[in-house]
């Protein structure tokens, strides 16, 4: 990669980051956090100007500013579902990029590497990673910081599971040279069985987590009533661990422990990592969501058998499944930052290889049984 191409790639990254931060600032209900996002956007704009100067210095044309498709998708998701759902993805990308400017001679001696590392730390805090440091505690204290922004990733992977498993199943049965009606019945049975299994597993997982969280809250509430001094000390230590002055930490802990409900809420979030209002979310919503997402992916290889039969049905089923696998691979790049063609192609290669294997095994079994 030439220097001009590297400058252009850095410049595009900064343009995308600034646009996403501005979009998050527009939809963030907390004015303080919205201001944080605006300041992050301003810093990225400054960095973009730095790389524009380098492009001009290298005799390269500065192209019109256009926001990339991945950034537009993340901004749309943030506008629709809130900033929290995209924070883990943005955090992962910033963590991966935070050291990049140290290795580039144009930026290594500037403030840019430190600024990018600072951005990564801020996003890690907002995404629910390490604790809030120093004076930042007052800004973020009491805010619902959930690491639940991975639902979008889980949704993509749930649809992928349905598509990949039922694609292999349909190809395996088709390879046995059975009728289209039998393939259709088998595919629908696989859809229902897989989606039902996913739903029940998700329900049990979330419900068990809710019951465990509820039990922990009961124990914590009893400890606040029976040994408030020890719980107050725990709160003070938590705040000191986040960087607060010891005297200020003890004062804040004392004020909070005087209100039992506030103390329980704070200890639940800070010590146990539990949101008392949600307890990990609804088990029924999780089950229904898993069922629907798996079914959406699983219906793709089955659908052609509603209208076609024979070799035509096999070919069309394989084609639409490959398109679906590529689309899912492309969607995953929203979170990974990899090339659409690489991720999509890899997804297709893995899915087609699995389906080809089951098709071949189906042919062998069909021939043996026949």
Short mmCIF file of C-alpha atoms in Angstrom, two decimals:
data_model
loop_
_atom_site.label_atom_id
_atom_site.label_comp_id
_atom_site.label_asym_id
_atom_site.label_seq_id
_atom_site.Cartn_x
_atom_site.Cartn_y
_atom_site.Cartn_z
CA UNK A 1 0.00 0.00 0.00
CA UNK A 2 1.38 3.41 -0.98
CA UNK A 3 1.60 6.28 1.49
CA UNK A 4 -1.27 8.07 -0.28
CA UNK A 5 -3.48 4.98 -0.04
CA UNK A 6 -2.64 4.62 3.66
CA UNK A 7 -3.47 8.28 4.27
CA UNK A 8 -6.77 7.81 2.46
CA UNK A 9 -7.64 4.69 4.49
CA UNK A 10 -6.87 6.51 7.77
CA UNK A 11 -8.90 9.50 6.60
CA UNK A 12 -11.91 7.32 5.75
CA UNK A 13 -11.75 5.63 9.16
CA UNK A 14 -11.84 9.03 10.87
CA UNK A 15 -14.73 10.24 8.68
CA UNK A 16 -16.72 7.11 9.54
CA UNK A 17 -15.94 7.37 13.26
CA UNK A 18 -16.93 11.04 13.41
CA UNK A 19 -20.22 10.35 11.60
CA UNK A 20 -21.09 7.48 13.94
CA UNK A 21 -20.28 9.50 17.06
CA UNK A 22 -22.47 12.35 15.80
CA UNK A 23 -25.33 9.94 15.14
CA UNK A 24 -24.97 8.51 18.65
CA UNK A 25 -24.90 12.00 20.14
CA UNK A 26 -28.17 12.82 18.36
CA UNK A 27 -30.06 9.86 19.87
CA UNK A 28 -28.41 9.63 23.31
CA UNK A 29 -31.02 10.68 25.93
CA UNK A 30 -28.37 11.70 28.49
CA UNK A 31 -27.12 15.19 27.68
CA UNK A 32 -23.82 14.49 29.45
CA UNK A 33 -23.16 11.36 27.40
CA UNK A 34 -24.33 13.11 24.25
CA UNK A 35 -21.68 15.76 24.93
CA UNK A 36 -19.07 12.99 25.29
CA UNK A 37 -19.97 11.64 21.86
CA UNK A 38 -19.84 15.12 20.31
CA UNK A 39 -16.36 15.69 21.70
CA UNK A 40 -15.24 12.31 20.38
CA UNK A 41 -16.62 13.28 16.96
CA UNK A 42 -14.75 16.61 17.08
CA UNK A 43 -11.48 14.82 17.78
CA UNK A 44 -12.05 12.42 14.88
CA UNK A 45 -12.77 15.39 12.61
CA UNK A 46 -9.45 16.91 13.65
CA UNK A 47 -7.71 13.64 12.82
CA UNK A 48 -9.43 13.56 9.43
CA UNK A 49 -8.06 17.05 8.73
CA UNK A 50 -4.58 15.80 9.62
CA UNK A 51 -4.77 13.05 7.01
CA UNK A 52 -6.26 15.41 4.42
CA UNK A 53 -3.14 17.55 4.75
CA UNK A 54 -0.95 14.48 4.30
CA UNK A 55 -2.86 13.47 1.16
CA UNK A 56 -2.41 16.92 -0.35
CA UNK A 57 1.26 16.87 0.61
CA UNK A 58 1.65 13.56 -1.23
CA UNK A 59 0.01 15.06 -4.33
CA UNK A 60 -3.12 12.92 -3.93
CA UNK A 61 -6.62 14.23 -4.51
CA UNK A 62 -8.85 14.44 -1.45
CA UNK A 63 -12.12 12.69 -2.40
CA UNK A 64 -15.55 13.93 -1.36
CA UNK A 65 -16.53 12.87 2.13
CA UNK A 66 -18.79 9.82 2.05
CA UNK A 67 -19.73 7.70 5.03
CA UNK A 68 -19.16 3.96 4.56
CA UNK A 69 -22.01 1.46 4.46
CA UNK A 70 -20.94 -0.23 7.71
CA UNK A 71 -21.11 3.09 9.55
CA UNK A 72 -24.52 3.87 8.04
CA UNK A 73 -25.83 0.51 9.24
CA UNK A 74 -24.48 1.02 12.77
CA UNK A 75 -25.91 4.55 12.88
CA UNK A 76 -29.30 3.27 11.76
CA UNK A 77 -29.21 0.56 14.43
CA UNK A 78 -28.29 3.14 17.08
CA UNK A 79 -31.17 5.39 15.99
CA UNK A 80 -33.61 2.50 16.07
CA UNK A 81 -32.50 0.60 19.18
CA UNK A 82 -30.32 3.07 21.11
CA UNK A 83 -26.61 3.64 21.47
CA UNK A 84 -26.02 0.81 23.94
CA UNK A 85 -26.62 -1.89 21.34
CA UNK A 86 -23.76 -0.70 19.11
CA UNK A 87 -21.30 0.17 21.88
CA UNK A 88 -19.75 -3.33 22.19
CA UNK A 89 -19.08 -3.42 18.44
CA UNK A 90 -17.67 0.12 18.42
CA UNK A 91 -15.61 -0.72 21.50
CA UNK A 92 -14.11 -3.80 19.79
CA UNK A 93 -13.19 -1.80 16.68
CA UNK A 94 -11.64 1.04 18.71
CA UNK A 95 -9.64 -1.42 20.83
CA UNK A 96 -8.29 -3.02 17.66
CA UNK A 97 -7.39 0.35 16.09
CA UNK A 98 -6.15 2.19 19.19
CA UNK A 99 -2.48 1.28 18.65
CA UNK A 100 -2.42 1.75 14.89
CA UNK A 101 -1.12 5.32 14.89
CA UNK A 102 1.93 4.39 16.99
CA UNK A 103 3.39 2.44 14.08
CA UNK A 104 2.88 5.17 11.47
CA UNK A 105 5.71 7.74 11.26
CA UNK A 106 3.40 10.65 10.43
CA UNK A 107 1.31 10.23 13.59
CA UNK A 108 3.61 8.46 16.07
CA UNK A 109 5.07 11.73 17.37
CA UNK A 110 1.73 13.53 17.68
CA UNK A 111 -1.05 13.46 20.27
CA UNK A 112 -3.17 11.24 18.01
CA UNK A 113 -2.11 7.83 19.47
CA UNK A 114 -2.92 9.01 23.01
CA UNK A 115 -6.25 10.44 21.85
CA UNK A 116 -7.21 7.18 20.16
CA UNK A 117 -6.29 5.18 23.25
CA UNK A 118 -8.38 7.58 25.32
CA UNK A 119 -11.33 6.97 22.99
CA UNK A 120 -10.89 3.22 23.44
CA UNK A 121 -10.90 3.58 27.24
CA UNK A 122 -14.03 5.75 27.20
CA UNK A 123 -15.88 3.27 24.99
CA UNK A 124 -14.75 0.32 27.11
CA UNK A 125 -16.25 2.09 30.13
CA UNK A 126 -19.51 2.93 28.38
CA UNK A 127 -19.84 -0.60 27.01
CA UNK A 128 -19.70 -1.99 30.53
CA UNK A 129 -16.11 -3.10 30.70
CA UNK A 130 -13.66 -1.86 33.30
CA UNK A 131 -14.78 0.55 35.96
CA UNK A 132 -15.13 4.30 35.56
CA UNK A 133 -12.04 6.18 36.57
CA UNK A 134 -11.62 9.32 38.65
CA UNK A 135 -13.91 12.24 37.93
CA UNK A 136 -15.69 10.30 35.23
CA UNK A 137 -17.56 8.47 37.99
CA UNK A 138 -19.86 11.39 38.60
CA UNK A 139 -20.78 11.53 34.94
CA UNK A 140 -21.61 7.88 34.51
CA UNK A 141 -22.74 7.02 38.06
CA UNK A 142 -26.24 5.57 38.15
CA UNK A 143 -26.42 5.04 34.41
CA UNK A 144 -27.57 1.66 33.24
CA UNK A 145 -24.41 0.20 31.80
CA UNK A 146 -25.27 -3.13 30.27
CA UNK A 147 -23.03 -5.35 28.23
CA UNK A 148 -26.12 -6.53 26.42
CA UNK A 149 -25.34 -4.78 23.18
CA UNK A 150 -24.39 -8.12 21.66
CA UNK A 151 -28.05 -8.94 20.88
CA UNK A 152 -27.52 -7.81 17.31
CA UNK A 153 -24.57 -10.15 16.91
CA UNK A 154 -26.60 -12.96 18.49
CA UNK A 155 -29.45 -12.27 16.06
CA UNK A 156 -27.16 -12.62 13.04
CA UNK A 157 -25.60 -15.80 14.40
CA UNK A 158 -29.02 -17.26 15.27
CA UNK A 159 -30.18 -16.87 11.69
CA UNK A 160 -26.86 -18.31 10.53
CA UNK A 161 -27.38 -21.42 12.68
CA UNK A 162 -30.82 -21.99 11.19
CA UNK A 163 -29.65 -21.54 7.62
CA UNK A 164 -26.49 -23.64 7.90
CA UNK A 165 -28.04 -26.55 9.79
CA UNK A 166 -31.16 -26.82 7.64
CA UNK A 167 -29.21 -26.32 4.41
CA UNK A 168 -27.08 -29.34 5.31
CA UNK A 169 -30.16 -31.32 6.34
CA UNK A 170 -32.05 -30.56 3.13
CA UNK A 171 -29.04 -31.37 0.95
CA UNK A 172 -28.46 -34.64 2.82
CA UNK A 173 -32.05 -35.79 2.29
CA UNK A 174 -32.06 -34.57 -1.32
CA UNK A 175 -28.90 -36.55 -1.94
CA UNK A 176 -30.78 -39.73 -0.99
CA UNK A 177 -32.95 -39.17 -4.09
CA UNK A 178 -36.23 -39.04 -2.19
CA UNK A 179 -39.26 -37.13 -3.48
CA UNK A 180 -39.51 -33.35 -3.23
CA UNK A 181 -42.44 -33.79 -0.87
CA UNK A 182 -40.28 -35.83 1.51
CA UNK A 183 -37.49 -33.24 1.33
CA UNK A 184 -40.02 -30.49 2.10
CA UNK A 185 -41.45 -32.36 5.07
CA UNK A 186 -37.96 -33.12 6.38
CA UNK A 187 -36.87 -29.50 5.96
CA UNK A 188 -39.92 -28.17 7.78
CA UNK A 189 -39.45 -30.74 10.53
CA UNK A 190 -35.82 -29.66 10.85
CA UNK A 191 -36.92 -26.02 11.03
CA UNK A 192 -39.45 -26.69 13.79
CA UNK A 193 -37.16 -29.03 15.72
CA UNK A 194 -34.18 -26.69 15.54
CA UNK A 195 -36.14 -23.53 16.31
CA UNK A 196 -37.97 -25.24 19.16
CA UNK A 197 -34.75 -26.58 20.60
CA UNK A 198 -33.11 -23.16 20.40
CA UNK A 199 -36.13 -21.50 22.02
CA UNK A 200 -36.31 -23.98 24.90
CA UNK A 201 -32.57 -23.79 25.50
CA UNK A 202 -32.70 -20.00 25.55
CA UNK A 203 -35.71 -19.99 27.88
CA UNK A 204 -34.01 -22.32 30.35
CA UNK A 205 -30.76 -20.35 30.19
CA UNK A 206 -32.36 -16.93 30.77
CA UNK A 207 -34.84 -18.21 33.37
CA UNK A 208 -32.06 -19.92 35.33
CA UNK A 209 -30.00 -16.74 35.22
CA UNK A 210 -33.00 -14.73 36.44
CA UNK A 211 -33.57 -17.11 39.32
CA UNK A 212 -29.91 -16.98 40.29
CA UNK A 213 -29.90 -13.17 40.12
CA UNK A 214 -33.07 -13.01 42.22
CA UNK A 215 -31.49 -15.23 44.85
CA UNK A 216 -28.37 -13.05 44.93
CA UNK A 217 -30.51 -9.93 45.36
CA UNK A 218 -32.34 -11.53 48.28
CA UNK A 219 -29.03 -12.32 49.99
CA UNK A 220 -27.72 -8.80 49.33
CA UNK A 221 -30.90 -7.20 50.71
CA UNK A 222 -30.65 -9.29 53.87
CA UNK A 223 -27.00 -8.33 54.33
CA UNK A 224 -27.85 -4.64 53.98
CA UNK A 225 -30.42 -5.00 56.76
CA UNK A 226 -28.28 -7.14 59.05
CA UNK A 227 -24.74 -5.84 58.51
CA UNK A 228 -25.07 -2.34 56.98
CA UNK A 229 -21.60 -1.26 58.17
CA UNK A 230 -19.91 -4.02 56.19
CA UNK A 231 -21.99 -3.27 53.11
CA UNK A 232 -21.10 0.42 53.43
CA UNK A 233 -17.44 -0.53 53.51
CA UNK A 234 -17.92 -2.63 50.37
CA UNK A 235 -19.47 0.34 48.58
CA UNK A 236 -16.61 2.59 49.65
CA UNK A 237 -14.04 0.08 48.39
CA UNK A 238 -15.85 -0.22 45.06
CA UNK A 239 -15.74 3.53 44.55
CA UNK A 240 -12.11 3.73 45.64
CA UNK A 241 -11.31 1.00 43.12
CA UNK A 242 -12.86 3.20 40.45
CA UNK A 243 -10.46 6.01 41.32
CA UNK A 244 -12.40 8.13 43.81
CA UNK A 245 -10.70 9.85 46.71
CA UNK A 246 -11.09 7.60 49.81
CA UNK A 247 -12.85 10.30 51.84
CA UNK A 248 -15.26 11.06 49.01
CA UNK A 249 -15.86 7.33 48.49
CA UNK A 250 -16.74 6.82 52.15
CA UNK A 251 -19.05 9.84 52.17
CA UNK A 252 -20.88 8.65 49.06
CA UNK A 253 -21.18 5.12 50.43
CA UNK A 254 -22.61 6.41 53.71
CA UNK A 255 -25.23 8.52 51.93
CA UNK A 256 -26.28 5.60 49.76
CA UNK A 257 -26.48 3.03 52.55
CA UNK A 258 -28.90 5.28 54.44
CA UNK A 259 -31.45 4.61 51.68
CA UNK A 260 -31.83 0.82 51.62
CA UNK A 261 -33.38 0.68 48.13
CA UNK A 262 -30.63 2.87 46.65
CA UNK A 263 -27.97 0.82 48.40
CA UNK A 264 -29.41 -2.44 47.06
CA UNK A 265 -29.63 -1.05 43.54
CA UNK A 266 -26.05 0.22 43.67
CA UNK A 267 -24.58 -2.94 45.18
CA UNK A 268 -26.52 -5.10 42.73
CA UNK A 269 -25.08 -3.21 39.76
CA UNK A 270 -21.57 -2.58 41.06
CA UNK A 271 -20.85 -5.73 43.08
CA UNK A 272 -23.04 -8.36 41.42
CA UNK A 273 -23.32 -6.91 37.92
CA UNK A 274 -27.12 -7.27 38.05
CA UNK A 275 -29.76 -4.81 36.88
CA UNK A 276 -32.52 -5.25 39.50
CA UNK A 277 -35.16 -3.96 37.10
CA UNK A 278 -34.47 -6.52 34.38
CA UNK A 279 -32.62 -9.45 35.98
CA UNK A 280 -31.17 -10.36 32.61
CA UNK A 281 -34.34 -9.83 30.56
CA UNK A 282 -37.46 -11.82 29.82
CA UNK A 283 -37.05 -15.55 29.29
CA UNK A 284 -40.16 -15.61 27.09
CA UNK A 285 -38.92 -12.81 24.85
CA UNK A 286 -35.55 -14.56 24.54
CA UNK A 287 -37.25 -17.85 23.62
CA UNK A 288 -39.55 -16.31 21.00
CA UNK A 289 -36.70 -14.29 19.52
CA UNK A 290 -34.48 -17.37 19.22
CA UNK A 291 -37.30 -19.34 17.60
CA UNK A 292 -38.02 -16.64 15.02
CA UNK A 293 -34.37 -15.95 14.14
CA UNK A 294 -33.55 -19.63 13.69
CA UNK A 295 -36.71 -20.13 11.60
CA UNK A 296 -35.86 -17.19 9.34
CA UNK A 297 -32.54 -18.78 8.45
CA UNK A 298 -33.90 -22.33 8.25
CA UNK A 299 -36.73 -21.52 5.82
CA UNK A 300 -34.34 -20.33 3.10
CA UNK A 301 -33.14 -23.76 1.84
CA UNK A 302 -36.63 -25.24 2.24
CA UNK A 303 -38.58 -22.57 0.34
CA UNK A 304 -37.75 -23.76 -3.23
CA UNK A 305 -39.35 -27.14 -2.50
CA UNK A 306 -42.75 -25.47 -2.17
CA UNK A 307 -42.60 -24.80 -5.93
CA UNK A 308 -39.96 -27.07 -7.49
CA UNK A 309 -38.82 -30.68 -7.50
CA UNK A 310 -35.93 -32.80 -8.70
CA UNK A 311 -32.57 -31.35 -9.72
CA UNK A 312 -34.07 -27.89 -10.23
CA UNK A 313 -35.14 -27.74 -6.58
CA UNK A 314 -31.70 -28.87 -5.40
CA UNK A 315 -29.91 -26.26 -7.54
CA UNK A 316 -32.22 -23.39 -6.53
CA UNK A 317 -32.07 -24.39 -2.87
CA UNK A 318 -28.27 -24.42 -2.98
CA UNK A 319 -28.21 -21.08 -4.82
CA UNK A 320 -30.53 -19.19 -2.46
CA UNK A 321 -28.76 -20.72 0.53
CA UNK A 322 -25.40 -19.56 -0.79
CA UNK A 323 -26.82 -16.06 -1.25
CA UNK A 324 -28.18 -16.15 2.29
CA UNK A 325 -24.83 -17.33 3.66
CA UNK A 326 -23.02 -14.55 1.83
CA UNK A 327 -25.48 -11.97 3.20
CA UNK A 328 -24.96 -13.23 6.75
CA UNK A 329 -21.18 -13.19 6.27
CA UNK A 330 -21.45 -9.62 5.01
CA UNK A 331 -23.59 -8.68 8.01
CA UNK A 332 -20.98 -10.10 10.38
CA UNK A 333 -18.44 -7.60 9.00
CA UNK A 334 -20.42 -4.86 10.76
CA UNK A 335 -18.95 -6.24 13.97
CA UNK A 336 -15.56 -7.47 12.75
CA UNK A 337 -14.58 -4.72 10.32
CA UNK A 338 -13.28 -7.33 7.83
CA UNK A 339 -13.82 -7.22 4.08
CA UNK A 340 -17.36 -8.01 2.95
CA UNK A 341 -16.05 -10.25 0.17
CA UNK A 342 -13.72 -12.13 2.51
CA UNK A 343 -16.30 -12.77 5.24
CA UNK A 344 -19.13 -13.46 2.81
CA UNK A 345 -17.00 -15.76 0.69
CA UNK A 346 -15.73 -17.63 3.73
CA UNK A 347 -19.28 -18.12 4.96
CA UNK A 348 -20.36 -19.49 1.58
CA UNK A 349 -17.32 -21.79 1.36
CA UNK A 350 -17.94 -23.31 4.79
CA UNK A 351 -21.69 -23.68 4.24
CA UNK A 352 -21.39 -25.18 0.77
CA UNK A 353 -18.68 -27.59 1.96
CA UNK A 354 -20.91 -28.81 4.80
CA UNK A 355 -23.91 -29.17 2.49
CA UNK A 356 -21.83 -30.97 -0.17
CA UNK A 357 -20.61 -33.43 2.44
CA UNK A 358 -24.12 -34.23 3.67
CA UNK A 359 -25.34 -34.49 0.06
CA UNK A 360 -22.63 -37.03 -0.71
CA UNK A 361 -23.41 -39.01 2.43
CA UNK A 362 -27.10 -38.89 1.52
CA UNK A 363 -26.35 -40.30 -1.92
CA UNK A 364 -24.39 -43.17 -0.36
CA UNK A 365 -27.12 -43.92 2.14
CA UNK A 366 -29.81 -43.67 -0.54
CA UNK A 367 -27.93 -46.06 -2.81
CA UNK A 368 -27.35 -48.53 0.06
CA UNK A 369 -30.96 -48.45 1.19
CA UNK A 370 -32.27 -48.61 -2.37
#
